[in-house]
XYZ file of C-alpha atoms in Angstrom:
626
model
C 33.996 -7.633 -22.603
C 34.539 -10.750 -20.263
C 32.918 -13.822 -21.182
C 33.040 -17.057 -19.443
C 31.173 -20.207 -20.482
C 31.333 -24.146 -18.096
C 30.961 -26.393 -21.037
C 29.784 -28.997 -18.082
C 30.265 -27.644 -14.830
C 27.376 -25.905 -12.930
C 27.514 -23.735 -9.965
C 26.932 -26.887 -7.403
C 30.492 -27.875 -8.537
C 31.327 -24.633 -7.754
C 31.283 -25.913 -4.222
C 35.510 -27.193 -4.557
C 38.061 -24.387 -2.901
C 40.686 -24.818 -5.442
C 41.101 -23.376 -9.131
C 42.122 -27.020 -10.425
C 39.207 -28.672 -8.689
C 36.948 -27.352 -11.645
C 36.483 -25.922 -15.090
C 34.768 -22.094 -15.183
C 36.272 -19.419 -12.869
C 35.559 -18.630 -9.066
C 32.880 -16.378 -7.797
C 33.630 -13.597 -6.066
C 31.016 -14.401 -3.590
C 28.572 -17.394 -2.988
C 25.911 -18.063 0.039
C 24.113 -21.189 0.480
C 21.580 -20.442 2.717
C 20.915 -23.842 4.834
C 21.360 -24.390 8.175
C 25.178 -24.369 8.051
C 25.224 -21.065 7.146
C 23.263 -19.504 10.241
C 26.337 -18.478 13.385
C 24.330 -17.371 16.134
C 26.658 -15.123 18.469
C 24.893 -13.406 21.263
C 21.955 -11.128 19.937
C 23.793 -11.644 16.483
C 23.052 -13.972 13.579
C 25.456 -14.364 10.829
C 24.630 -15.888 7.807
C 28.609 -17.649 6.547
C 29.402 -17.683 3.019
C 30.821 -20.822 1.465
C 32.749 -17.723 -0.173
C 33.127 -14.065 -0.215
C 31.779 -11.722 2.784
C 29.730 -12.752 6.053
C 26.375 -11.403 6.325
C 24.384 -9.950 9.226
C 21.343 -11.406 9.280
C 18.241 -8.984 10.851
C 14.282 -9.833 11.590
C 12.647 -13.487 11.474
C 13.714 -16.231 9.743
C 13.395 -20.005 9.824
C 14.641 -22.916 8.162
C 12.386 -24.589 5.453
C 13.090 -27.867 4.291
C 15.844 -30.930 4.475
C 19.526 -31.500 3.306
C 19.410 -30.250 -0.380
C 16.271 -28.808 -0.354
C 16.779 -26.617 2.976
C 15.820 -22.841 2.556
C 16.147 -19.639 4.546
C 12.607 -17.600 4.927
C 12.274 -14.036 5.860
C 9.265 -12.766 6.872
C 9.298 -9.507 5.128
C 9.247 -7.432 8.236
C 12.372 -5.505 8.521
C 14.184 -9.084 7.769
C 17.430 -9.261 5.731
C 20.693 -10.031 5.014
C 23.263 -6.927 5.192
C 26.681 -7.551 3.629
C 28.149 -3.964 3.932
C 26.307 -1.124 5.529
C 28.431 0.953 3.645
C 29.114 -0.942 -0.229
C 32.689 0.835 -0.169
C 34.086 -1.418 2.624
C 32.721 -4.818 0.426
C 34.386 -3.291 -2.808
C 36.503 -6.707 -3.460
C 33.767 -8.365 -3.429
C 31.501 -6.422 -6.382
C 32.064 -6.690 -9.882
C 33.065 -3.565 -11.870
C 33.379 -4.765 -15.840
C 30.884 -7.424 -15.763
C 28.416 -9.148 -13.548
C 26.737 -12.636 -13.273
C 24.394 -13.542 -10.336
C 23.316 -16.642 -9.999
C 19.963 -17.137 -7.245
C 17.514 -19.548 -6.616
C 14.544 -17.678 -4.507
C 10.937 -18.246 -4.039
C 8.871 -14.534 -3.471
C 5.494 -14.860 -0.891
C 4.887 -11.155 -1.013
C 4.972 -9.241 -4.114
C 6.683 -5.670 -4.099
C 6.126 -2.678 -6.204
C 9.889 -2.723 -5.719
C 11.581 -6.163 -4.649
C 15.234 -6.675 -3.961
C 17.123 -10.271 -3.478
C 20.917 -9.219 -4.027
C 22.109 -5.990 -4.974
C 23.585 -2.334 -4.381
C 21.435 0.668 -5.443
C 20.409 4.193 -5.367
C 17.499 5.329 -7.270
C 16.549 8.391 -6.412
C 16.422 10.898 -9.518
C 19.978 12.588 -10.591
C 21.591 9.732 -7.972
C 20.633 6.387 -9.962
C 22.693 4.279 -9.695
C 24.019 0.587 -9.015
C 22.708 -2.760 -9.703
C 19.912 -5.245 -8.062
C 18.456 -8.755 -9.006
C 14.896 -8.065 -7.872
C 11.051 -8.419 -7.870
C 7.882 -6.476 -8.433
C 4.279 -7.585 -8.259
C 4.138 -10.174 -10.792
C 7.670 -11.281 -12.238
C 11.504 -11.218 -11.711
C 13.198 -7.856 -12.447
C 17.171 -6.756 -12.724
C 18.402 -2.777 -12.722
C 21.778 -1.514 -13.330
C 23.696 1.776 -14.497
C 26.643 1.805 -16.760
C 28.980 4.768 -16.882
C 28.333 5.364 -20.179
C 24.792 4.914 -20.055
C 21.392 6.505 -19.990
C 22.588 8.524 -16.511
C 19.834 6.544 -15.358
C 19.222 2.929 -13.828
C 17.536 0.167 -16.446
C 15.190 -1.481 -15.139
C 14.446 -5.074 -17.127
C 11.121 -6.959 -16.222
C 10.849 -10.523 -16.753
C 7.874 -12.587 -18.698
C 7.359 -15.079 -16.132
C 4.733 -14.624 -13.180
C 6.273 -16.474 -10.015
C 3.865 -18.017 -7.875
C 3.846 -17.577 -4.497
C 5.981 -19.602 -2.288
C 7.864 -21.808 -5.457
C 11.619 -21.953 -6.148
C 12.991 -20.105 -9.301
C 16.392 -20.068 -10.653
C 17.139 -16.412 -11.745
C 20.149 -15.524 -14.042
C 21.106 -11.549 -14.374
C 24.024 -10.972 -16.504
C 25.943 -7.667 -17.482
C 28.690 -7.504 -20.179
C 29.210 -4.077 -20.199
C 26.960 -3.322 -23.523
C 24.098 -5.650 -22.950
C 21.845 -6.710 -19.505
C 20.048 -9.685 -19.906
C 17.599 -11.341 -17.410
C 17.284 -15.328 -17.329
C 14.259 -17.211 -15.821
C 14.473 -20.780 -15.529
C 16.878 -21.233 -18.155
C 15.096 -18.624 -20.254
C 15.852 -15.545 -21.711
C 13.278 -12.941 -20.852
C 14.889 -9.901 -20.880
C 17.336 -7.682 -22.711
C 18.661 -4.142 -23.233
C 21.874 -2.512 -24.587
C 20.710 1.240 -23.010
C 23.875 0.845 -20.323
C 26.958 0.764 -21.302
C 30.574 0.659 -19.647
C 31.641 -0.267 -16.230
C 29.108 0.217 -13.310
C 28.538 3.406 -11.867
C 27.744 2.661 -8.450
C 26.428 4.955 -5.710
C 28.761 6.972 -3.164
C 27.762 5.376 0.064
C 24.869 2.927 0.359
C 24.664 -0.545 1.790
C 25.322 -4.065 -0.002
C 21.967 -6.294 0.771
C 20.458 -9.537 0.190
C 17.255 -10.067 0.592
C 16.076 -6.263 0.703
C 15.381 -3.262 -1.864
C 17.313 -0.517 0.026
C 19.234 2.506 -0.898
C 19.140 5.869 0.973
C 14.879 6.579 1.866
C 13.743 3.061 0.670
C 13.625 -0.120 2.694
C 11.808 -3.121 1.561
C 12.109 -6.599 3.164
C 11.828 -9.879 1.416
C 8.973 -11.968 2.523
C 10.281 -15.302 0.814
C 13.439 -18.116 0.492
C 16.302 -17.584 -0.525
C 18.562 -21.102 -1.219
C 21.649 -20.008 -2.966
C 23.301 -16.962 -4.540
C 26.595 -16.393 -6.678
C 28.147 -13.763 -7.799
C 30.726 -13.289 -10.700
C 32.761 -10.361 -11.787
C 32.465 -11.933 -15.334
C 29.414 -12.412 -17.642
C 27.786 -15.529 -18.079
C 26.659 -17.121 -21.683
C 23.738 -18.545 -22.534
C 25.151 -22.184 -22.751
C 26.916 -21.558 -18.612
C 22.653 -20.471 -18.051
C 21.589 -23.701 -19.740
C 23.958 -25.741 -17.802
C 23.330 -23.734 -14.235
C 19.656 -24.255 -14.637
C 19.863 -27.848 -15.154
C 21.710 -28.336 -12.216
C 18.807 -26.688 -10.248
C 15.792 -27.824 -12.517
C 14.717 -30.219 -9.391
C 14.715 -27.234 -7.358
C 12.668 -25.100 -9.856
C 10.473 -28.389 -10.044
C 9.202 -28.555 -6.110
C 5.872 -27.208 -4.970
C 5.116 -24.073 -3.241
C 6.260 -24.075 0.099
C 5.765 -20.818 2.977
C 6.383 -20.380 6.198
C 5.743 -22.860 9.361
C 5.448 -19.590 11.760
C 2.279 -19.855 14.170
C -0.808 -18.336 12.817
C -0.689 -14.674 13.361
C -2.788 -11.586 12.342
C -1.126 -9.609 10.137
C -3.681 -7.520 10.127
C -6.833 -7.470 12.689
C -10.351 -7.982 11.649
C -12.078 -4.525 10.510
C -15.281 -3.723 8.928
C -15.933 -2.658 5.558
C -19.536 -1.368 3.504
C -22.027 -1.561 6.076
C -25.645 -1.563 4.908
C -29.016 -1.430 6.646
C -28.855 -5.370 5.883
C -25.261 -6.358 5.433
C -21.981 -6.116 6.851
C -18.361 -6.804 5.380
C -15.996 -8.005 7.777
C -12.143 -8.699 6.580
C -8.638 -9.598 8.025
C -5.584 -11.002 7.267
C -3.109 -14.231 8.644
C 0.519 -14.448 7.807
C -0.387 -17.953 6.777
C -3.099 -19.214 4.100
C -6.064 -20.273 6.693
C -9.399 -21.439 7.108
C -11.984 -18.419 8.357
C -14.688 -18.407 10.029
C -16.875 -15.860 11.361
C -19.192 -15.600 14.011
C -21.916 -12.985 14.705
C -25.375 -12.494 16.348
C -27.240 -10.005 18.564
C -25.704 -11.213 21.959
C -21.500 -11.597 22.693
C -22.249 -15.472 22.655
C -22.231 -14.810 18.609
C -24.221 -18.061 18.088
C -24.347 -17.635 14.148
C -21.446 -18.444 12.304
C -20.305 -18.579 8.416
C -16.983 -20.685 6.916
C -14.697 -19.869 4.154
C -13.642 -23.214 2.929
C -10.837 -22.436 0.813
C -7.407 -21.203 3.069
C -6.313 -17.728 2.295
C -4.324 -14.913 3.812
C -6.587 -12.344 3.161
C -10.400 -13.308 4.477
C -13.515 -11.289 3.681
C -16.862 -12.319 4.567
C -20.001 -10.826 3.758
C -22.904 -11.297 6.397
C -26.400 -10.944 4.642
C -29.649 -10.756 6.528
C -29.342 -7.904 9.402
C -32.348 -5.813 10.266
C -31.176 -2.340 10.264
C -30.216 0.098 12.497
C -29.109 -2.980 14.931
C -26.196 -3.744 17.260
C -24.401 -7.389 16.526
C -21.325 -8.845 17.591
C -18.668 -10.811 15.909
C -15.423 -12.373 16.007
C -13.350 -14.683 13.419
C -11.537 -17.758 13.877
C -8.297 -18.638 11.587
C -7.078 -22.130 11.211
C -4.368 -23.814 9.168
C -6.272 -27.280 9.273
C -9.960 -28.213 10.128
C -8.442 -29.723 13.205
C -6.290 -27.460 14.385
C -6.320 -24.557 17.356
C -7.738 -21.668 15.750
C -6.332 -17.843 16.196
C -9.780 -16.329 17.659
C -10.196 -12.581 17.336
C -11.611 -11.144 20.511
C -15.177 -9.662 20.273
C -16.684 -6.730 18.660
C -19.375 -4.835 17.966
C -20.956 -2.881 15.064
C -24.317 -1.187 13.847
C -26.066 -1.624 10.726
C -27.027 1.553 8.306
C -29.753 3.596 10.132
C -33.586 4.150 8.812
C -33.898 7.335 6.790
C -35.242 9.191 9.415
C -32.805 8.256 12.498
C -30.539 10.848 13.468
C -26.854 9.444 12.316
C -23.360 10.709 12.867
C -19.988 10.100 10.831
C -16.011 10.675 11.520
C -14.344 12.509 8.735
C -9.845 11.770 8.576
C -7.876 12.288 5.816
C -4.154 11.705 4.771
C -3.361 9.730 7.439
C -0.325 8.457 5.464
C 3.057 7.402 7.510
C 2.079 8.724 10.927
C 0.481 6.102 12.908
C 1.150 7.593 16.206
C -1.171 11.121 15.035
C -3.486 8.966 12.991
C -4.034 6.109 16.330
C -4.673 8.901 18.398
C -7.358 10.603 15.870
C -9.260 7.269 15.489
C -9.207 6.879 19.687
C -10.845 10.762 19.755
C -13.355 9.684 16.682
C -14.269 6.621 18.380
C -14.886 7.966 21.525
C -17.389 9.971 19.926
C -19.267 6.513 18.364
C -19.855 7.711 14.919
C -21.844 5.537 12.504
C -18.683 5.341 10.072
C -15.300 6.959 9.150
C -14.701 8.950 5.664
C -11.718 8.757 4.220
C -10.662 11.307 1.624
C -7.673 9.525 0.394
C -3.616 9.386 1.045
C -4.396 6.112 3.754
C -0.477 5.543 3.257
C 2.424 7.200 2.558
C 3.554 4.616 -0.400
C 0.414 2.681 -1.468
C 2.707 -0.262 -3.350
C 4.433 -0.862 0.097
C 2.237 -3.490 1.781
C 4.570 -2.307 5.314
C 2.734 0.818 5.291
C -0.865 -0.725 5.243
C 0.193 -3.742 7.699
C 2.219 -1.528 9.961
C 0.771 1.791 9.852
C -2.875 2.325 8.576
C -4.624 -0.683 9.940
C -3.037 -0.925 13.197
C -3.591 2.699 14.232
C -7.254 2.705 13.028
C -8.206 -0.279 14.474
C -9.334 0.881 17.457
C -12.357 2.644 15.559
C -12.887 0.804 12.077
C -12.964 -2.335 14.026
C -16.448 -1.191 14.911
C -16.870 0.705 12.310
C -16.658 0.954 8.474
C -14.540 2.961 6.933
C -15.591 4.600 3.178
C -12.175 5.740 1.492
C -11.152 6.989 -1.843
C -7.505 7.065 -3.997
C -5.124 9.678 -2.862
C -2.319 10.406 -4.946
C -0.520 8.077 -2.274
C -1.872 4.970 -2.987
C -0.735 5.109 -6.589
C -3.736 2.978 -7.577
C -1.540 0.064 -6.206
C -2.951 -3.460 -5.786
C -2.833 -2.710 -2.013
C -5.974 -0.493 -1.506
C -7.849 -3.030 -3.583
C -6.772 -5.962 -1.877
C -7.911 -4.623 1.481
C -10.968 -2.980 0.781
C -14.625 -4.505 -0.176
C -16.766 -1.644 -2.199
C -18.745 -1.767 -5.411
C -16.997 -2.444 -8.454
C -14.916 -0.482 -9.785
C -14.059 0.231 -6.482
C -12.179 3.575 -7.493
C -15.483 5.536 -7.958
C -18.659 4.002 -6.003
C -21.870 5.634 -4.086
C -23.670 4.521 -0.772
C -26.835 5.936 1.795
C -26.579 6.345 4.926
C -30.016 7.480 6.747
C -31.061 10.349 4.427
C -27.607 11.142 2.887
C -26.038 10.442 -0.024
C -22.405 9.737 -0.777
C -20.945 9.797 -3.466
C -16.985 8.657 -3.816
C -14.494 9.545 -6.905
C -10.968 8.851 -7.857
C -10.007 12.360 -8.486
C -6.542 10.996 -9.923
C -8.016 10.142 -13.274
C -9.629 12.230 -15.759
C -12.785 14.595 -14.560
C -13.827 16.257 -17.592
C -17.737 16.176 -19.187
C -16.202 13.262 -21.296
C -15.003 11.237 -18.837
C -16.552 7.848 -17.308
C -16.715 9.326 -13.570
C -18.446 12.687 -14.766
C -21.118 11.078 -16.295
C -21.607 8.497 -13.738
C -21.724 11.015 -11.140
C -23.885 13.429 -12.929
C -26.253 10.509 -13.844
C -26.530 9.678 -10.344
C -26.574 12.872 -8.966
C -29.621 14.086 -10.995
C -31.454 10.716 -10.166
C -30.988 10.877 -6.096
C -33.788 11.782 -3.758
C -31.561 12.500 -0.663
C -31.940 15.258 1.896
C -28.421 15.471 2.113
C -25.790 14.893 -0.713
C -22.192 14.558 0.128
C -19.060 13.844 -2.598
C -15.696 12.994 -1.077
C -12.377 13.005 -3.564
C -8.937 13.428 -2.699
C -8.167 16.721 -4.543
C -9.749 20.229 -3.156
C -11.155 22.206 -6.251
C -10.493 25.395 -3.582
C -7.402 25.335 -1.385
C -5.776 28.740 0.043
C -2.135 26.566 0.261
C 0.744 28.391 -0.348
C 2.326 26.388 -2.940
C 0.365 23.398 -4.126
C -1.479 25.341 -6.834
C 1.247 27.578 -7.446
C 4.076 29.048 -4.799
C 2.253 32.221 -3.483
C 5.219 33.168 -1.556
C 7.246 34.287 -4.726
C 4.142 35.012 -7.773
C 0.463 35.915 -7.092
C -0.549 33.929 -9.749
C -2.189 30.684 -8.689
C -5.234 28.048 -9.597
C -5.567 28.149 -5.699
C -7.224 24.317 -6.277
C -6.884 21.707 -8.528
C -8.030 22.308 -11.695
C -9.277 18.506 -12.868
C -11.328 18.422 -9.690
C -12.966 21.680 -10.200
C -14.383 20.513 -13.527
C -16.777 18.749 -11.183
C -17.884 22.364 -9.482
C -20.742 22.779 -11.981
C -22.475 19.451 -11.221
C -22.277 19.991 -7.420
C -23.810 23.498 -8.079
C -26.595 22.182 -10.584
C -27.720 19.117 -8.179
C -27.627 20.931 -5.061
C -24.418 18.949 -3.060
C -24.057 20.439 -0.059
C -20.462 19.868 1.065
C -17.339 18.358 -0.759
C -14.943 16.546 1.387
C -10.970 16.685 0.150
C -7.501 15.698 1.647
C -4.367 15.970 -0.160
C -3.011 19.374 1.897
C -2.305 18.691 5.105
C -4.365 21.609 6.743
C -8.056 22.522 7.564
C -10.088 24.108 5.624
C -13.545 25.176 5.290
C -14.678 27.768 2.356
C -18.310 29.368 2.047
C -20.773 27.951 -0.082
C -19.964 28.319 -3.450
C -21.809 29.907 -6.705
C -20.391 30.324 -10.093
C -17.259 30.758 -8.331
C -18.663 33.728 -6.190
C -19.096 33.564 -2.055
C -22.435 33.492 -1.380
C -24.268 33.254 2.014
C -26.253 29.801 1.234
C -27.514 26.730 -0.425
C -24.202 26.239 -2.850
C -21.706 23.764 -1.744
C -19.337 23.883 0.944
C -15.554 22.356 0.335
C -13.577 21.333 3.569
C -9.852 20.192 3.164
C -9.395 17.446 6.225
C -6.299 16.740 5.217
C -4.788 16.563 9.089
C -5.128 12.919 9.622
C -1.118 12.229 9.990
C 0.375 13.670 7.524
C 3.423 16.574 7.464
C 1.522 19.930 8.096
C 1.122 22.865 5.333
C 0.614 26.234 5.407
C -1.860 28.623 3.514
C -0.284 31.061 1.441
C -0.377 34.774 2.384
C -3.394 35.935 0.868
C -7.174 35.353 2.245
C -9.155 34.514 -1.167
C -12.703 34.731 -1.761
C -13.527 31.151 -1.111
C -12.254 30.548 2.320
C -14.145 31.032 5.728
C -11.457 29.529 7.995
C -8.227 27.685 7.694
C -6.241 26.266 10.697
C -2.366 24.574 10.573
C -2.781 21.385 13.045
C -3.551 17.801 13.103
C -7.418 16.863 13.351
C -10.371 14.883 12.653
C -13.956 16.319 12.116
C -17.679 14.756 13.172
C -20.631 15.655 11.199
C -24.219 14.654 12.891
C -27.240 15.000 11.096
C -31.034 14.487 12.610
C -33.558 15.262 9.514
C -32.631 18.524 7.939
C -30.242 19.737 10.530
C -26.493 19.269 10.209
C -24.185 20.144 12.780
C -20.119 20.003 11.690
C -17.473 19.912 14.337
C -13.498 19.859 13.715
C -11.022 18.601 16.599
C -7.497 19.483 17.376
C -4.910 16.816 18.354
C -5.604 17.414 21.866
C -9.437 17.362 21.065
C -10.481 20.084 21.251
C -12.814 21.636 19.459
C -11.493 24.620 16.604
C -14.102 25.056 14.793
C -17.609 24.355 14.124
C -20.805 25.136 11.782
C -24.866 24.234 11.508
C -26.938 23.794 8.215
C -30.684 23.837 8.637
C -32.601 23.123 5.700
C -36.274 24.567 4.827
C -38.409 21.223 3.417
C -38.971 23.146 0.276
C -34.860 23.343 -0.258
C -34.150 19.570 0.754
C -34.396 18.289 -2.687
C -36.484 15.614 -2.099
């Protein structure tokens, strides 16, 4: 074990070139990020060490602060700092035995999984490496001994950072013990690695990113100095480190001084006959305002006092089944220019006896460029709203995939009209999908009317049996609803023909052919008269008979449709035809539904929109279940 302690010394002493300038051993590397440090060459920015490797800086940055308090930002978009694409040609410069890093970083965006210094892999069988890091509320640190676990540890600090403030983080490795330091504080501690560090066979050396082979996940936050040791730090060299940086730790909160920008455009969210939610989101805390009326002049307006990034204002007060227009206004002070939206319209909830229609897309997870076109085709088609069966992301904790995929390729459509979703497996119930949509609380499981329907919304990622919370809710509400029309949306299909969701029918003929927690649901759908089940989660069409006591009949049982074409890779159906289905199509799509009284008339589009499919429910008065 290697063990080194500066009676006196900090790392800001550190600063002298020589071996007799100090007490305590030399890094192996150290960046101070200030102005100094930035080389711009050409279409190149380098960020010099005072030692150890140059790094080549990507994405936005600035320059917060003066002299000793001067800090680099990145903006979190594809910004960082890489040392070694490949960590094999930096191997001088990574410690083997031991490891101490040193860091004093302020985080503005939390991550499911954060990185500020660090080489890693952590993909199954492959785990491997180290990283100082970050996840949604605290400081974290990962590594993998050789004679370890054969996987990566992954220690979580105590401490919640806030948002834009300095920290001084400590990670040290001794090959038996990790331990993780917050301001001077031990938080953290495990003995489950063991041995020298078992790092990965090829993957790049980054500050100010959580990266390793499929995963890429920028910093939005400062960074104002790192060190790195190939020896491990004791508690007293942490005591003595922190109090050189204690002033630092001591400052207030401090973000970026980029221009007001959307990070994400305004969009609408649970529309009522009365009300309207409308919501966006600055790259800077802000001052909102929105303006609405009946004419593009949008004489009424309401204020959010407080400054935040994410703005959501309710208007109260509509008369139904009526066009208004809106736009928002963002400012950093009262005073100040404001980032103006430009105008758009919307339509409050219909009367129960209007004739409505509604956009079905599902899974549009990591394909913007399918899921932009679908919303154009919806939109195009001016449906009253968009429902979403779940999987709105590929990787719900990574806030890149709702800011850079989801909301930017929708926007042409939910920016006029709301959308209803539900939890896919995708979102992993992260912060994310709560953050950016407005719905009745819990917000996983909630019910709405439109004109003389009835939706009804569930999380079909958490428990569905007769015991269960959602069950009874929905059976409860179900029983009590005087709706022509009855509609439930969840992301898993409780009758899908795939080929190897439910069981690979390519190699057994055994199969659930649907998922079996969602079909403990089939007998309230059947006993309160639902008439179709919207799904996602496989990436096909399809659309099954109505359903009886798990029998085909001809009507008045509920129809299940997979829409699961909204972006994501396609799947096929296995090689069978069951019972259940009526048709099944491989392809990209959306789907319109348009109802007038107690007709319904379903539609399904191809990527090229055109229409593959259709069907019409007319219902007798004496079978509307009024």
């Amino acid at each position: 074990m290697k063990h080194f302690i500066l009676p006196i010394v900090g790392l800001i002493t550190l600063l002298a070139t020589t071996a007799s300038a100090h007490e305590g051993p030399d890094p192996l590397a150290r960046w101070r990020f200030d102005s100094d440090a930035i080389s711009q060459q050409g279409d190149q920015t380098k960020i010099l060490p005072r030692r150890g490797p140059t790094g080549m800086l990507s994405g936005k940055f600035e320059m917060l602060g003066e002299k000793y308090d001067e800090t680099l930002f990145l903006n979190g978009n594809q910004s960082a700092i890489v040392i070694a694409e490949n960590h094999n040609d930096a191997n001088k410069y990574l410690p083997t035995e031991a490891l101490t890093v040193s860091a004093v970083v302020s985080i503005s965006q939390p991550e499911q999984w954060g990185g500020l210094i660090g080489v890693i892999e952590d993909n199954g069988s492959q785990e491997s490496g180290w990283l100082v890091g970050y996840d949604e509320k605290t400081f974290t640190f990962a590594l993998r001994g050789k004679e370890g676990t054969g996987r990566l540890t992954y220690l979580k600090g105590k401490t919640a950072y806030e948002a834009g403030k300095l920290y001084h983080v400590v990670a040290v490795y001794d090959g038996e013990t990790m331990q993780l330091y917050v301001n001077g504080q031990l938080e953290a501690e495990s003995k489950e690695q063991s041995g020298p560090i078992q790092y990965p066979a090829k993957t790049p050396f980054m500050i100010g990113a959580y990266r390793d082979s499929d995963e890429f996940q920028s910093l939005k936050g400062r960074l104002r100095e790192i060190v790195l040791y190939d020896l491990a730090a004791k508690k007293e060299w942490v005591d003595h480190d922190f109090e050189h940086n204690a002033s630092l730790a001591a400052l207030p909160a401090m973000e970026s001084n980029d221009p007001l920008e959307f990070v994400i455009e305004p969009y609408l969210q649970f529309g009522t006959q009365s009300s309207m939610t409308v919501m966006w989101r600055t790259n800077r805390k802000a001052l909102g305002t929105l303006y609405y009326g009946e004419t593009a002049e949008c004489p009424n307006r309401i204020d959010i006092p407080e400054g935040k990034e994410i703005h959501e204002i309710t208007i109260e007060g509509l008369e139904p089944e009526t066009q208004y227009f809106y736009r928002t206004e963002s400012r950093l002070k009262p005073d100040a220019d404001p980032l103006t939206s430009k105008p758009a319209t919307f339509q409050t909830a219909v009367n129960r006896d209007t004739p409505f229609a509604f956009a079905v897309i599902s899974d549009t997870q990591g394909n913007p460029a399918v899921s932009g076109k679908l919303a154009q085709f919806a939109w195009g088609q001016r449906p009253s709203f968009l429902l979403h069966p779940g999987d709105l992301v590929e990787v719900g904790p990574r806030d890149s995939h709702w800011t850079q995929h989801f909301f930017p390729s929708m926007n042409p459509l939910i920016r006029h009209v709301p959308f209803f979703p539900v939890l896919g497996n995708h979102e992993q119930n992260a912060q994310h999908f709560y953050d950016y949509v407005s719905l009745p609380t819990p917000e996983y499981f909630y019910q709405f009317r439109f004109g003389n329907a009835h939706f009804f919304m569930i999380d079909s990622n958490r428990n569905l049996d007769p015991d269960s919370e959602q069950y009874q809710w929905l059976e409860k509400h179900l029983s009590a609803s005087d709706a022509t029309w009855k509609f439930v949306c969840h992301h898993h299909p409780p009758y899908s023909s795939d080929e190897n969701d439910y069981g690979n029918l390519w190699k057994t003929n055994k199969g659930t052919r649907g998922d079996q927690n969602a079909r403990q649901l089939v007998p309230l759908y059947e006993k309160y008269h639902v008439d179709i089940v919207w799904n996602g989660h496989i990436h096909s069409y399809e659309r099954t008979w109505p359903i009886r006591e798990n029998r085909a009949v001809k009507e008045n049982a509920p129809i299940y449709m997979i829409t699961g074409g909204g972006g994501g890779p396609l799947e096929t159906p296995g090689p069978i035809r069951p019972f259940f289905m009526n048709t099944v199509r491989h392809g990209h799509h959306y789907s319109m539904v348009r109802i007038n009284d107690m007709k319904l008339e379903f539609q399904a589009y191809d990527l090229d929109n055109r229409l593959f499919d259709q069907m019409t429910i007319s219902k007798q008065p004496a079978a509307a279940h009024e």
